[in-house]
XYZ file of C-alpha atoms in Angstrom:
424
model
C -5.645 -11.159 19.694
C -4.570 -10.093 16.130
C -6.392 -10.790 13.273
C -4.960 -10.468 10.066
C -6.733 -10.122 6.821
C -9.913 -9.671 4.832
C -10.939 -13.361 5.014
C -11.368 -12.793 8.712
C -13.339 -9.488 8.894
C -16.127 -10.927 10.954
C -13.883 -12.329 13.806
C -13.611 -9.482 15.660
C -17.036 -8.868 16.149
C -17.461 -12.413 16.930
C -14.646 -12.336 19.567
C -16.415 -9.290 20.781
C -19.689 -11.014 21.015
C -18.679 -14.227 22.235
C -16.961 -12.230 25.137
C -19.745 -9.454 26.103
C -22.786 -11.991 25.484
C -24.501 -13.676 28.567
C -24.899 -17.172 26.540
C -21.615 -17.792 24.336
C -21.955 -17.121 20.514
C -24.744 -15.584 18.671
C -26.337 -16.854 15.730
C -25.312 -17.030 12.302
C -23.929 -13.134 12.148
C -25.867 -13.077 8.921
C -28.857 -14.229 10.048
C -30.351 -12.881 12.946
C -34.059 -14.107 13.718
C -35.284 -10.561 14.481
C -33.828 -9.065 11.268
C -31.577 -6.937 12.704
C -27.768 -7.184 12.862
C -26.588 -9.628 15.887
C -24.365 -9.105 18.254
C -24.610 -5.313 17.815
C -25.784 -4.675 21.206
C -22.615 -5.821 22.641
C -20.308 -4.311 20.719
C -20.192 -0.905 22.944
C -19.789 -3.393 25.876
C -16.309 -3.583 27.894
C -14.437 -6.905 27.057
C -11.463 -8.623 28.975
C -8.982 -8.877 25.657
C -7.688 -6.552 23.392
C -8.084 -7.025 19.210
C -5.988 -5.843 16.590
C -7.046 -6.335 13.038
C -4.659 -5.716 9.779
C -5.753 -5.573 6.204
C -2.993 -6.415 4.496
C -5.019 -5.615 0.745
C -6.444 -2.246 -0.379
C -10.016 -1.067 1.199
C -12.698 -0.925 -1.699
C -14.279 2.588 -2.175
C -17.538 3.342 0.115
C -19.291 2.796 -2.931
C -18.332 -0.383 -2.925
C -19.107 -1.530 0.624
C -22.653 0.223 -0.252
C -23.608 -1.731 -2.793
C -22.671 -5.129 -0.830
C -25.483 -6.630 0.271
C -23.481 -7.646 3.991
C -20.925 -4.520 3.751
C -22.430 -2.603 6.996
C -21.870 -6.011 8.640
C -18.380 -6.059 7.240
C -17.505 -2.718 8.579
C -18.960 -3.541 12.044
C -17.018 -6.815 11.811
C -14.111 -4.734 11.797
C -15.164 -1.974 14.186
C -15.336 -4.313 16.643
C -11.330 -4.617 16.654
C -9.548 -1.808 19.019
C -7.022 -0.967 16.070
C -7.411 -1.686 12.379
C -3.718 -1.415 10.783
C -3.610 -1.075 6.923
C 0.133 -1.086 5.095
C -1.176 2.694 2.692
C -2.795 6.097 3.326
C -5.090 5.375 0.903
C -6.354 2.459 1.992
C -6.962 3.984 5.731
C -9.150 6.859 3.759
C -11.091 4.649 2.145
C -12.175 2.998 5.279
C -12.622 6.302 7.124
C -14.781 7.453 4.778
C -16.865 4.265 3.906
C -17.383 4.599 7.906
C -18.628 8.037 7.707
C -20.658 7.624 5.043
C -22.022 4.035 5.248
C -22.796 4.066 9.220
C -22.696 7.828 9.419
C -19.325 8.046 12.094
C -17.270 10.150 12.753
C -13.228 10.430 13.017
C -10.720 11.916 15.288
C -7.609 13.267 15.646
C -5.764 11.451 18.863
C -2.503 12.458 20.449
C 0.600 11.422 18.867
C -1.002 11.752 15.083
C -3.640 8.816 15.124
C -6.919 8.534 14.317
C -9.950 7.294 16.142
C -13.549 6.366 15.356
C -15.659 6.708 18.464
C -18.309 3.515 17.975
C -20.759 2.813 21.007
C -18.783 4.212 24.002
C -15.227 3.267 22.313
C -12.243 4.640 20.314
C -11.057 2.709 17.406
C -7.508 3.305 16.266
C -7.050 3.450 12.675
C -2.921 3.259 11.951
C -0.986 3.003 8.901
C 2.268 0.914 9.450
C 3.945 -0.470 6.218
C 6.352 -3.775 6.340
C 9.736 -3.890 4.589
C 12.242 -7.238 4.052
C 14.213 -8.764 6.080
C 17.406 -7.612 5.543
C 19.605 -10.075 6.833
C 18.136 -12.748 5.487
C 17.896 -11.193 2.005
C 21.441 -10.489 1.967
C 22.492 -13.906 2.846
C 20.706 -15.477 -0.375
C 22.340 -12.959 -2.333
C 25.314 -14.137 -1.380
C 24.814 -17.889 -2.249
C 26.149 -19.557 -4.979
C 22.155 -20.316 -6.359
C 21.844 -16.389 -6.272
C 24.763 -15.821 -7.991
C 24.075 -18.573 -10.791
C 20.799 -17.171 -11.908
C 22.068 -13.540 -12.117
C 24.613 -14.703 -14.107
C 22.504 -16.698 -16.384
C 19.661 -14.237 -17.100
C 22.578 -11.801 -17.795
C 24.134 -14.475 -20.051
C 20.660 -15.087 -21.811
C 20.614 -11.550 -22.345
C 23.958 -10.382 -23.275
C 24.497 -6.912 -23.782
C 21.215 -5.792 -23.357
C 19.108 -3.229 -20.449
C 16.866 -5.459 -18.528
C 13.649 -4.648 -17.638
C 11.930 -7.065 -15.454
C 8.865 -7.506 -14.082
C 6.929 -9.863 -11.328
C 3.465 -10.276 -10.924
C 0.428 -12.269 -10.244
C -1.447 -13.784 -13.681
C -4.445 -11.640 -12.750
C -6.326 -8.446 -14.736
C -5.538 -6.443 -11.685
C -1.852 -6.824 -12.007
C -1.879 -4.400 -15.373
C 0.709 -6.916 -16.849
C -1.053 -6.209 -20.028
C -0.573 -2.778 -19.655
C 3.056 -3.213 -19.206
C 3.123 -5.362 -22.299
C 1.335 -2.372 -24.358
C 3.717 0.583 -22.909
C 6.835 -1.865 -23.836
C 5.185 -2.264 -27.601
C 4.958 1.863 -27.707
C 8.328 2.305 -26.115
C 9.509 -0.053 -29.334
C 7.376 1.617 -31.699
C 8.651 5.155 -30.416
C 12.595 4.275 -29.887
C 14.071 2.018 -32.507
C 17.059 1.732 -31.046
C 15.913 -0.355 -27.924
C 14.800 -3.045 -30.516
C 18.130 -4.665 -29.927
C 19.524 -3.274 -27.226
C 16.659 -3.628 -24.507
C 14.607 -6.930 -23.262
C 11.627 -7.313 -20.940
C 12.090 -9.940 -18.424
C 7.988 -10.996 -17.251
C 7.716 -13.787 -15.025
C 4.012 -14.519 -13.656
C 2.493 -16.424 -11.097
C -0.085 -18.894 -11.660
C -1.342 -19.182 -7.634
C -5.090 -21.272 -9.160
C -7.135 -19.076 -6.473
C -9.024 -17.597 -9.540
C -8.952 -19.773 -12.423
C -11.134 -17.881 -14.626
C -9.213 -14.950 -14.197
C -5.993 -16.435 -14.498
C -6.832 -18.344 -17.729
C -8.280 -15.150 -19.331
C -4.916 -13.251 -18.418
C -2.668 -15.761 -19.342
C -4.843 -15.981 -23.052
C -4.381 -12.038 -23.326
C -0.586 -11.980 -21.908
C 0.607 -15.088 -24.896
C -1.393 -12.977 -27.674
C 0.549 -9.699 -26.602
C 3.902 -11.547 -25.845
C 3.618 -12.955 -29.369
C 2.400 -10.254 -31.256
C 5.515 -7.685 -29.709
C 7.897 -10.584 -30.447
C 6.810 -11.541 -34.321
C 7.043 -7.355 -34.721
C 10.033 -6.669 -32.735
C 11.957 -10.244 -32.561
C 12.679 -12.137 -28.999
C 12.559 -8.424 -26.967
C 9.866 -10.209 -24.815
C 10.922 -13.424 -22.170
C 7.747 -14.424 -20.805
C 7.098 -17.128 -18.657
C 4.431 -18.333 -16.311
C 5.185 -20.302 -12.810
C 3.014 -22.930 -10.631
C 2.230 -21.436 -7.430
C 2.266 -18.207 -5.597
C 5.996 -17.297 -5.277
C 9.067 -17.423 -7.026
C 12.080 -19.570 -5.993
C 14.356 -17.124 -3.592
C 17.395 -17.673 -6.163
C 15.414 -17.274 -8.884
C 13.910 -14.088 -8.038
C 17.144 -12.328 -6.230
C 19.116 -13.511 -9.080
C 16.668 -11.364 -11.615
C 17.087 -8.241 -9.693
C 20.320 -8.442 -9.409
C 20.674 -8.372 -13.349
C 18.507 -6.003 -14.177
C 18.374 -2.388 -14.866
C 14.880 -1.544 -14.259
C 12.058 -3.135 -12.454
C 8.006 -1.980 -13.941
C 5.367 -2.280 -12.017
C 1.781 -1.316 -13.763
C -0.273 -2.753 -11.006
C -3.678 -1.598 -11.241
C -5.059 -2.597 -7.360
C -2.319 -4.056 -4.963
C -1.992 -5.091 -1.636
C 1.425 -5.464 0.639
C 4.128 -6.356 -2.300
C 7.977 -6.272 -1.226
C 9.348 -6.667 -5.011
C 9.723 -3.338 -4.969
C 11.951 -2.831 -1.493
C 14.024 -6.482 -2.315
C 14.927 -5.146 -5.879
C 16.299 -1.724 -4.075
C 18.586 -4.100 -1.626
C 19.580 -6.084 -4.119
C 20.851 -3.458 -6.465
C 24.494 -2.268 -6.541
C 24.826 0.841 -4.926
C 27.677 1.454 -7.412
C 25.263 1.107 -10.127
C 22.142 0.414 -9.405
C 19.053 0.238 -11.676
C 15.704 2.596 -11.010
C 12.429 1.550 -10.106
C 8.817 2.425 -12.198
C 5.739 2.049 -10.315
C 2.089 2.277 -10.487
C 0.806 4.804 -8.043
C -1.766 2.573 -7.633
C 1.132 -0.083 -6.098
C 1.657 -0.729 -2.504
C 4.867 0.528 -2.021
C 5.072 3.440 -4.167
C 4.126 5.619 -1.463
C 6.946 4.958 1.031
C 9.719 4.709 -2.041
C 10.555 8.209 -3.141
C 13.169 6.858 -5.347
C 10.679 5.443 -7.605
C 9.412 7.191 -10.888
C 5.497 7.075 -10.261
C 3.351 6.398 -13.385
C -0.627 5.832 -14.342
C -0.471 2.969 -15.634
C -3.828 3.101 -17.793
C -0.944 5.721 -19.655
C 0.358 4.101 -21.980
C 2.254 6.534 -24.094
C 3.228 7.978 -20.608
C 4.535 4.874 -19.160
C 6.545 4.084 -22.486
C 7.882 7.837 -21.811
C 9.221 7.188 -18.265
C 10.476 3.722 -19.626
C 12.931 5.545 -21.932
C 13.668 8.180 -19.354
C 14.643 5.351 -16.823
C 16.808 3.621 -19.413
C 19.121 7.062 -20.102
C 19.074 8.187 -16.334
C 22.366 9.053 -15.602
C 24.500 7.435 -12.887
C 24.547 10.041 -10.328
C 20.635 10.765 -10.158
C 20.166 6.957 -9.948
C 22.434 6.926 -7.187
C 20.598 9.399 -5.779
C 17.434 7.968 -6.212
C 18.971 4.305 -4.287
C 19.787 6.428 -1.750
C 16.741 8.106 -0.585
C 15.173 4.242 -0.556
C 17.521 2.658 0.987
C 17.380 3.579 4.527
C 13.917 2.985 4.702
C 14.193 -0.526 3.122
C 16.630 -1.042 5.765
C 15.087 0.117 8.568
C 11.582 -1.515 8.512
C 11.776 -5.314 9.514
C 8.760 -7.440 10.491
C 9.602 -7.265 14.381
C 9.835 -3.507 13.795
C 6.282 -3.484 12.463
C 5.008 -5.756 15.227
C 6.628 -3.663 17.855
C 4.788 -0.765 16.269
C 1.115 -2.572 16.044
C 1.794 -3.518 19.352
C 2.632 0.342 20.546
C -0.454 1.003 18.976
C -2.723 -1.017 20.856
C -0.550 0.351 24.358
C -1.343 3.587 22.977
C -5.317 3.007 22.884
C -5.037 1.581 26.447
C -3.309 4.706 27.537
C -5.592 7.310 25.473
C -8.626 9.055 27.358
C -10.911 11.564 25.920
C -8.201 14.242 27.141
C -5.896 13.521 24.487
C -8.953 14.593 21.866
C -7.235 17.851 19.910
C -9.563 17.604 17.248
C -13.532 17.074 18.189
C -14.635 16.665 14.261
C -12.861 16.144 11.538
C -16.030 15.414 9.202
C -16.535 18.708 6.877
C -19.730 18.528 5.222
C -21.598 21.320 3.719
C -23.782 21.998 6.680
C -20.833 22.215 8.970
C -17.623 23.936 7.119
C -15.847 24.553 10.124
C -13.642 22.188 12.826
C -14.172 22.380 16.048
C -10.920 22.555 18.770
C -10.846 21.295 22.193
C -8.745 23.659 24.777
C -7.223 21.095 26.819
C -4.015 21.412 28.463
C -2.074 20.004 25.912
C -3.093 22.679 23.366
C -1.780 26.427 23.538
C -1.922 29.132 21.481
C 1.207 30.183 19.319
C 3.410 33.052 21.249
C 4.270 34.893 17.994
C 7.231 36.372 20.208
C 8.582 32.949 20.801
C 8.790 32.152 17.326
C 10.449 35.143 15.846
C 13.322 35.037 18.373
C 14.063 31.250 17.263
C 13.708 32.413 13.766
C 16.187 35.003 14.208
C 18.610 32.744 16.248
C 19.486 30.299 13.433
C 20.094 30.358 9.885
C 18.581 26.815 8.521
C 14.595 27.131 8.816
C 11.671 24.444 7.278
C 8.209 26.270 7.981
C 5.628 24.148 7.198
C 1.848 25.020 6.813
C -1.492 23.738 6.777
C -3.623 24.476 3.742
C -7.104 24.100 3.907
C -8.740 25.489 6.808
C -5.477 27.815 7.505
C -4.470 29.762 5.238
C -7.048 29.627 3.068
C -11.046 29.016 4.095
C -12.038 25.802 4.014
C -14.277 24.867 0.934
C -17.854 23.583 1.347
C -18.082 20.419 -0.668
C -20.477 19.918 -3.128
């Protein structure tokens, strides 16, 4: 069973319960009549089918989950999964540690690099697998006539100017307004973009959070129209009805422009980023400026990373981007584009699904790594000596080292060659 997303956090642990209980479903999961959390005697119980569960938006802080009145119910909701997928490392910590902290758990390290929470007799996966585009489709539409039409018309609109474009959600989180103020400083900084440079900003008006959308559009207008009475028209804003952005429309905008910014402040899976990298010409293709706080940014190294609370910063990079030279833009479209290339949705399915083969197959003998948690009380790890670990035959690796003449050594840093530090 997969379950995908955070509106479905509790299904898991319902499946669970529904499955391990003697008498179907339990009560309300936030109501139990003897004031304690339902269900949770049965989550430790064997069941018949297996769970996956993927977040596909960015795990809150264990602050966060603290201060929810439900959020130890949301975490069990999710615990009750036998792999929880997220699309970023960071989002993965985040739930590791709102685990540890909130219910007091603790994480391993399994064979082939995952992690596990042990919770009531069983190991929970924890995986980070990240989605790219579909390929063949995308290049296909780029190929239509449609495609081709609105490329050609945003470059006529434009004529003879850099294009900087930009796609986003008409929400605070999407930093649109931050990308408004870095273009005002990059004007106020560089005169000579005035009339040479032009910020494409489309929006999306989805109506999922009308209060925030009508106080970001308010704030996006004012700044639109205060850069564009200073500057002239450097600014073509627009906001669209619904949640996406016609295929032509939107392939036809990266293919005519020179840079895409993204100042996102929270994101979850976004493949702007990865299209605009197919869709570029690899004889001259345009660079990419993203939050680090942006889904993608992490799998991209081709992308300039930025903080976008930065403004003077951002409006930096911006100017960099636009006088990158050919060949390090190449470059840049290069490192990116085999991973755009190589990471289609059955790709990421067959993955998940090697994941959850992978927990069937796991026993406690695969366990390197008995406690990761470092705390001050206990600032060492612990190692298991199964048969699958060995120590290092220092003979072994000198005569390799002396047998060839390309070498990568890589090294562990806390707790190896240095002492691990208590924390605070």
């Amino acid at each position: 069973i997969w379950v995908h997303d955070y509106h479905l956090m509790l299904l898991p642990r319902l499946i669970h319960t529904f499955e391990t209980a003697d008498e179907g479903l339990p009560d309300s999961p936030t109501s139990p009549h003897d004031g304690s959390m339902p269900g949770l005697s049965s989550i430790g119980k064997e069941r018949s089918s297996k769970i996956i569960f993927f977040l596909h938006i960015p795990f809150s802080t264990s602050q966060i989950y603290r201060s929810l009145q439900h959020g130890e119910e949301l975490l069990l909701g999710m615990l009750s999964a036998d792999v929880i997928g997220f699309h970023a490392f960071d989002h993965a910590r985040h739930f590791l540690n709102a685990c540890k902290r909130n219910l007091g758990l603790k994480f391993q390290n399994r064979s082939g690099g995952l992690l596990g929470i042990e919770f009531k007799g069983r190991t929970v996966m924890v995986v980070m697998r990240h989605v790219s585009i579909e390929t063949g489709k995308v290049e296909r539409l780029l190929e239509e006539n449609s495609t081709q039409a609105a490329a050609a018309a945003l470059e006529a609109k434009h004529h003879g100017k850099r294009v900087v474009a930009g796609l986003d959600t008409c929400q605070r989180l999407s930093g649109v307004a931050l990308k408004l103020l870095a273009f005002e400083e990059l004007l106020k900084e560089v005169p000579k973009y005035r009339s040479s440079v032009v910020l494409v900003q489309r929006v999306y008006r989805p109506k999922n959070r009308l209060e925030d959308e009508d106080y970001t559009s308010r704030e996006l207008q004012h700044l639109v129209k205060r850069i564009n009475d200073t500057f002239g028209p450097v600014v073509d804003y627009a906001e669209v009805h619904g949640s996406r952005l016609a295929d032509a429309e939107r392939l036809g905008m990266w293919k005519a422009s020179d840079i895409l910014l993204n100042t996102t402040v929270r994101e979850g899976l976004n493949l702007d980023c990865l299209e605009f990298v197919f869709a570029q010409s690899p004889e001259d293709p345009g660079v990419i400026v993203a939050s680090e706080f942006s889904s993608t940014v992490s799998v991209l190294n081709g992308a300039i990373r930025i903080n976008p609370f930065d403004v003077e910063k951002v409006a930096q990079t911006l100017d960099a981007a636009l006088s990158m030279g050919l060949q390090e833009r190449q470059g840049r479209s290069q490192r990116d584009l085999p991973y755009v290339t190589s990471r289609p949705s059955y790709m990421w399915t067959k993955q998940i699904l090697n994941d959850m083969l992978t927990v069937s197959q796991n026993n406690d003998s695969d366990v390197t790594v008995v406690d990761l948690e470092v705390t001050a009380r206990t600032p060492t790890r612990q190692y298991s000596t199964n048969s699958a670990f060995s120590l290092m035959d220092p003979h072994l690796v000198m005569d390799a080292y002396r047998k060839t003449n390309r070498r990568i050594l890589v090294f562990d840093y806390g707790g190896t060659l240095r002492e691990q530090k208590r924390l605070a």
